[in-house]
Coordinates of N, CA and C in Angstrom, one line a residue:
X1 N 0.4 39.1 -5.5 CA 1.3 38.1 -5.0 C 2.3 38.7 -4.2
X2 N 2.6 38.0 -3.0 CA 3.6 38.5 -2.1 C 4.9 37.7 -2.3
X3 N 6.0 38.4 -2.7 CA 7.3 37.8 -2.9 C 8.3 38.1 -1.8
X4 N 9.4 37.5 -1.9 CA 10.5 37.7 -0.9 C 10.8 39.2 -0.7
X5 N 10.8 39.9 -1.8 CA 11.2 41.4 -1.7 C 10.1 42.2 -0.9
X6 N 8.9 41.6 -0.8 CA 7.8 42.3 -0.1 C 7.8 42.1 1.4
X7 N 8.6 41.1 1.9 CA 8.6 40.8 3.3 C 9.4 41.9 4.1
X8 N 8.8 42.2 5.3 CA 9.4 43.2 6.2 C 9.7 42.6 7.5
X9 N 11.0 42.7 7.9 CA 11.5 42.2 9.2 C 10.7 42.9 10.3
X10 N 10.3 42.2 11.2 CA 9.5 42.7 12.4 C 8.0 42.8 12.2
X11 N 7.6 42.6 10.9 CA 6.1 42.6 10.7 C 5.4 41.5 11.4
X12 N 4.3 41.8 12.1 CA 3.5 40.8 12.8 C 2.2 40.6 12.0
X13 N 1.8 39.3 11.9 CA 0.6 38.9 11.2 C -0.2 38.0 12.1
X14 N -1.5 38.3 12.1 CA -2.5 37.4 12.8 C -3.1 36.5 11.7
X15 N -2.8 35.2 11.8 CA -3.2 34.3 10.7 C -4.7 33.9 10.9
X16 N -5.2 33.9 12.1 CA -6.6 33.5 12.3 C -6.8 32.7 13.6
X17 N -8.0 32.2 13.7 CA -8.4 31.4 14.9 C -8.8 30.0 14.5
X18 N -8.9 29.2 15.6 CA -9.3 27.8 15.4 C -10.1 27.4 16.7
X19 N -11.3 26.9 16.5 CA -12.1 26.4 17.7 C -11.8 24.9 17.9
X20 N -11.3 24.6 19.1 CA -11.0 23.2 19.4 C -12.2 22.4 19.9
X21 N -12.5 21.3 19.2 CA -13.7 20.6 19.7 C -13.3 19.2 20.3
X22 N -14.1 18.8 21.2 CA -13.9 17.5 21.9 C -13.8 16.3 20.9
X23 N -14.7 16.3 20.0 CA -14.8 15.3 18.9 C -13.5 15.2 18.1
X24 N -13.0 16.4 17.7 CA -11.8 16.4 16.9 C -10.6 16.0 17.8
X25 N -10.5 16.4 19.0 CA -9.4 16.0 19.9 C -9.3 14.4 20.0
X26 N -10.5 13.8 20.2 CA -10.5 12.4 20.3 C -10.2 11.7 19.0
X27 N -10.8 12.2 17.9 CA -10.6 11.6 16.6 C -9.1 11.7 16.2
X28 N -8.5 12.8 16.4 CA -7.0 12.9 16.1 C -6.2 11.9 17.0
X29 N -6.5 11.9 18.2 CA -5.8 11.0 19.2 C -6.0 9.5 18.8
X30 N -7.2 9.1 18.4 CA -7.4 7.7 18.0 C -6.5 7.4 16.8
X31 N -6.4 8.3 15.9 CA -5.6 8.1 14.7 C -4.1 8.2 14.8
X32 N -3.7 9.2 15.6 CA -2.3 9.6 15.5 C -1.5 9.6 16.8
X33 N -2.2 9.7 18.0 CA -1.5 9.8 19.3 C -2.4 9.2 20.4
X34 N -2.6 7.9 20.3 CA -3.6 7.2 21.2 C -3.1 7.0 22.6
X35 N -2.8 8.1 23.2 CA -2.4 8.1 24.7 C -3.7 8.3 25.5
X36 N -3.9 7.7 26.6 CA -5.1 7.7 27.4 C -5.6 9.1 27.7
X37 N -4.7 10.1 28.0 CA -5.2 11.4 28.4 C -5.6 12.2 27.2
X38 N -5.5 11.7 26.0 CA -6.0 12.4 24.8 C -7.3 11.7 24.4
X39 N -7.7 10.6 25.0 CA -8.9 9.8 24.6 C -10.0 9.7 25.6
X40 N -9.6 10.0 26.9 CA -10.6 9.7 28.0 C -10.5 10.7 29.1
X41 N -11.7 11.2 29.5 CA -11.8 12.2 30.6 C -11.3 11.5 31.9
X42 N -11.6 10.3 32.1 CA -11.2 9.6 33.3 C -9.7 9.4 33.4
X43 N -9.1 9.0 32.3 CA -7.6 8.8 32.2 C -6.9 10.2 32.4
X44 N -7.4 11.2 31.7 CA -6.8 12.5 31.8 C -6.9 13.1 33.2
X45 N -8.0 12.8 33.9 CA -8.2 13.3 35.3 C -7.1 12.8 36.2
X46 N -6.5 11.7 35.9 CA -5.4 11.1 36.7 C -4.0 11.7 36.4
X47 N -4.0 12.7 35.5 CA -2.7 13.2 35.1 C -2.6 14.7 35.4
X48 N -1.5 15.3 35.1 CA -1.3 16.7 35.3 C -2.2 17.6 34.4
X49 N -2.8 17.0 33.4 CA -3.7 17.7 32.5 C -5.0 18.0 33.2
X50 N -5.5 17.0 34.0 CA -6.7 17.2 34.8 C -8.0 16.9 34.1
X51 N -7.9 17.0 32.7 CA -9.0 16.7 31.9 C -8.5 16.4 30.5
X52 N -9.4 16.0 29.6 CA -9.1 15.7 28.2 C -8.3 16.8 27.6
X53 N -7.1 16.5 27.0 CA -6.2 17.5 26.4 C -5.9 17.0 25.0
X54 N -5.7 18.0 24.1 CA -5.3 17.8 22.7 C -3.9 17.3 22.7
X55 N -3.5 16.5 21.8 CA -2.2 16.1 21.5 C -1.4 17.4 21.0
X56 N -0.1 17.4 21.4 CA 0.7 18.5 20.9 C 0.8 18.5 19.4
X57 N 0.8 17.3 18.8 CA 0.8 17.2 17.3 C -0.5 17.6 16.7
X58 N -1.6 17.5 17.4 CA -2.9 18.0 17.0 C -2.9 19.5 17.0
X59 N -2.2 20.1 18.0 CA -2.1 21.5 18.1 C -1.3 22.0 16.9
X60 N -0.2 21.3 16.5 CA 0.5 21.6 15.3 C -0.4 21.6 14.1
X61 N -1.2 20.5 14.0 CA -2.0 20.4 12.8 C -3.1 21.5 12.7
X62 N -3.7 21.8 13.8 CA -4.7 22.9 13.8 C -4.0 24.3 13.4
X63 N -2.8 24.5 13.9 CA -2.0 25.7 13.6 C -1.7 25.7 12.1
X64 N -1.3 24.6 11.6 CA -1.0 24.6 10.1 C -2.2 24.8 9.3
X65 N -3.4 24.4 9.7 CA -4.6 24.6 9.0 C -4.9 26.1 9.0
X66 N -4.7 26.8 10.1 CA -4.9 28.3 10.1 C -3.9 29.0 9.2
X67 N -2.6 28.6 9.3 CA -1.6 29.2 8.5 C -1.9 29.0 7.0
X68 N -2.2 27.8 6.6 CA -2.4 27.4 5.2 C -3.6 28.2 4.6
X69 N -4.7 28.3 5.4 CA -5.8 29.1 4.9 C -5.4 30.6 4.7
X70 N -4.6 31.2 5.6 CA -4.2 32.5 5.5 C -3.3 32.7 4.2
X71 N -2.3 31.8 4.1 CA -1.4 31.9 3.0 C -2.1 31.8 1.6
X72 N -3.1 30.9 1.5 CA -3.9 30.8 0.3 C -4.7 32.0 0.0
X73 N -5.2 32.6 1.1 CA -6.1 33.8 0.9 C -5.2 35.0 0.5
X74 N -4.0 35.1 0.9 CA -3.1 36.3 0.7 C -2.2 36.1 -0.6
X75 N -2.3 34.9 -1.2 CA -1.5 34.7 -2.4 C 0.0 34.9 -2.2
X76 N 0.6 34.3 -1.3 CA 2.0 34.3 -1.1 C 2.7 33.4 -2.1
X77 N 3.9 33.8 -2.5 CA 4.7 33.0 -3.5 C 5.5 32.0 -2.8
X78 N 4.9 31.3 -1.8 CA 5.6 30.3 -1.0 C 5.9 29.1 -1.7
X79 N 7.0 28.4 -1.3 CA 7.4 27.2 -1.9 C 7.6 26.0 -0.9
X80 N 6.8 26.1 0.2 CA 6.9 25.1 1.2 C 7.9 25.5 2.3
X81 N 8.2 24.5 3.1 CA 9.1 24.7 4.3 C 10.0 23.5 4.5
X82 N 11.3 23.8 4.8 CA 12.2 22.7 5.1 C 12.1 22.3 6.6
X83 N 11.2 22.9 7.3 CA 11.0 22.5 8.7 C 10.8 23.7 9.7
X84 N 10.8 23.3 11.0 CA 10.7 24.3 12.0 C 11.8 24.1 13.0
X85 N 12.0 25.1 13.8 CA 13.0 25.0 14.9 C 12.3 25.4 16.2
X86 N 12.8 24.8 17.3 CA 12.5 25.3 18.6 C 11.0 25.1 18.9
X87 N 10.4 24.0 18.5 CA 8.9 23.7 18.8 C 8.8 23.5 20.3
X88 N 7.9 24.2 20.9 CA 7.6 24.1 22.3 C 6.1 24.1 22.6
X89 N 5.7 23.1 23.3 CA 4.3 23.0 23.8 C 4.3 23.5 25.2
X90 N 3.8 24.7 25.4 CA 4.0 25.4 26.7 C 2.8 25.1 27.7
X91 N 1.6 25.0 27.2 CA 0.5 24.7 28.1 C -0.5 23.8 27.3
X92 N -1.3 23.0 28.1 CA -2.2 22.1 27.4 C -3.3 22.9 26.6
X93 N -3.8 22.2 25.6 CA -4.9 22.7 24.8 C -6.1 21.8 25.1
X94 N -7.2 22.4 25.4 CA -8.4 21.7 25.8 C -9.5 21.9 24.8
X95 N -10.4 20.9 24.8 CA -11.7 21.1 24.0 C -12.4 22.4 24.5
X96 N -12.9 23.2 23.6 CA -13.5 24.5 24.0 C -12.6 25.7 23.9
X97 N -11.3 25.4 23.8 CA -10.3 26.5 23.6 C -10.5 27.1 22.2
X98 N -10.2 28.4 22.1 CA -10.1 29.1 20.8 C -8.6 29.5 20.6
X99 N -8.0 28.9 19.6 CA -6.5 29.2 19.4 C -6.4 30.4 18.4
X100 N -5.5 31.2 18.7 CA -5.1 32.3 17.7 C -3.7 32.2 17.4
X101 N -3.4 32.2 16.0 CA -2.0 32.0 15.5 C -1.5 33.3 15.0
X102 N -0.4 33.7 15.5 CA 0.3 35.0 15.1 C 1.8 34.7 14.8
X103 N 2.4 35.5 13.9 CA 3.8 35.4 13.7 C 4.5 36.7 13.5
X104 N 5.8 36.7 13.8 CA 6.6 37.9 13.6 C 7.8 37.5 12.8
X105 N 8.0 38.2 11.6 CA 9.1 37.9 10.7 C 10.4 38.3 11.4
X106 N 11.3 37.4 11.5 CA 12.6 37.7 12.2 C 13.8 37.8 11.3
X107 N 13.7 37.1 10.2 CA 14.9 37.1 9.3 C 14.5 36.7 7.9
X108 N 15.2 37.3 6.9 CA 15.0 36.8 5.5 C 16.4 36.8 4.9
X109 N 16.5 35.7 4.0 CA 17.8 35.5 3.4 C 17.7 35.1 2.0
X110 N 18.3 35.8 1.0 CA 18.3 35.3 -0.4 C 19.1 34.0 -0.5
X111 N 18.7 33.1 -1.3 CA 19.4 31.8 -1.5 C 20.7 32.1 -2.3
X112 N 21.8 31.5 -1.8 CA 23.1 31.7 -2.4 C 23.2 30.8 -3.7
X113 N 22.5 29.7 -3.7 CA 22.7 28.8 -4.8 C 21.5 28.9 -5.9
X114 N 20.4 29.4 -5.4 CA 19.2 29.5 -6.3 C 18.7 31.0 -6.3
X115 N 19.2 31.8 -7.2 CA 18.8 33.2 -7.1 C 17.3 33.5 -7.3
X116 N 16.5 32.6 -7.7 CA 15.1 32.8 -7.9 C 14.3 32.6 -6.6
X117 N 15.0 32.2 -5.5 CA 14.2 32.0 -4.3 C 15.0 32.6 -3.1
X118 N 14.3 32.7 -2.0 CA 14.8 33.1 -0.7 C 14.1 32.3 0.4
X119 N 14.5 32.6 1.6 CA 13.8 32.0 2.7 C 13.6 33.0 3.8
X120 N 12.7 32.7 4.7 CA 12.5 33.6 5.8 C 12.1 32.8 7.1
X121 N 12.4 33.4 8.2 CA 12.1 32.8 9.5 C 11.1 33.7 10.2
X122 N 10.1 33.0 10.8 CA 9.2 33.8 11.6 C 9.0 33.1 13.0
X123 N 8.8 33.9 14.0 CA 8.5 33.3 15.3 C 7.0 33.2 15.4
X124 N 6.5 32.0 15.5 CA 5.0 31.7 15.5 C 4.6 31.5 17.0
X125 N 3.5 32.1 17.4 CA 3.0 32.0 18.7 C 1.5 31.6 18.6
X126 N 1.1 30.6 19.3 CA -0.3 30.1 19.4 C -0.8 30.4 20.8
X127 N -1.8 31.2 20.9 CA -2.4 31.5 22.2 C -3.8 31.0 22.3
X128 N -4.3 30.8 23.6 CA -5.6 30.4 23.8 C -6.5 31.7 23.9
X129 N -7.8 31.4 24.2 CA -8.7 32.6 24.4 C -8.4 33.5 25.5
X130 N -7.5 33.1 26.4 CA -7.1 34.0 27.5 C -5.8 34.7 27.2
X131 N -5.3 34.6 26.0 CA -4.1 35.2 25.6 C -2.9 34.5 26.1
X132 N -3.0 33.3 26.6 CA -1.9 32.5 27.2 C -1.2 31.7 26.0
X133 N 0.1 31.8 25.9 CA 0.8 31.1 24.9 C 0.7 29.6 25.2
X134 N 0.3 28.8 24.2 CA 0.2 27.4 24.4 C 1.3 26.6 23.6
X135 N 1.8 27.3 22.5 CA 2.8 26.7 21.6 C 3.6 27.8 20.9
X136 N 4.9 27.6 20.7 CA 5.7 28.5 19.9 C 6.6 27.6 19.1
X137 N 7.0 28.2 18.0 CA 8.1 27.6 17.1 C 8.6 28.7 16.2
X138 N 9.7 28.4 15.6 CA 10.3 29.2 14.5 C 10.0 28.5 13.2
X139 N 9.3 29.1 12.3 CA 9.0 28.5 11.0 C 10.1 29.0 10.0
X140 N 10.4 28.1 9.1 CA 11.4 28.4 8.0 C 10.6 28.2 6.8
X141 N 10.5 29.2 5.9 CA 9.7 29.1 4.7 C 10.6 29.5 3.5
X142 N 10.4 28.8 2.4 CA 11.0 29.1 1.1 C 10.0 29.9 0.3
X143 N 10.5 30.9 -0.4 CA 9.6 31.8 -1.1 C 10.2 32.3 -2.4
X144 N 9.5 32.5 -3.4 CA 10.0 33.0 -4.7 C 10.4 34.4 -4.6
X145 N 11.4 34.8 -5.4 CA 11.8 36.2 -5.5 C 11.0 36.8 -6.7
X146 N 10.8 38.1 -6.6 CA 10.0 38.7 -7.7 C 10.7 38.5 -9.0
X147 N 9.9 38.1 -10.0 CA 10.4 37.9 -11.4 C 11.0 39.3 -11.9
X148 N 12.0 39.2 -12.6 CA 12.6 40.5 -13.2 C 11.9 40.9 -14.4

């Protein structure tokens, strides 16, 4: 089990990859972000996207799927997240892209009010198969401290 005390500032982790499919882009858009450029090649061709593009919120969901699988596989003593800061969608994500999710730990802080937990911040970067950053954000995670 990985606890607060095991975290190293500056450590980089590759969480994994995600294959973006056309079917999933359209399915997500129909349900959660039904804008024409997420649903139709024809509509997307008339925009700056040029072709069908994934919703930024879908990119977030795919990223979370990769992170959650990694966290479950590594048995981290995580307690969830109060949110993210500085979410940026830098480039479009298209069907056929392969996303890679990486993070670099930038800060860790023991809780002042709850001595059994701490928090940490990581700079998360999502890149496509060409190594181009498509999304970044700072994640904030709560984590247990090692039992005494």
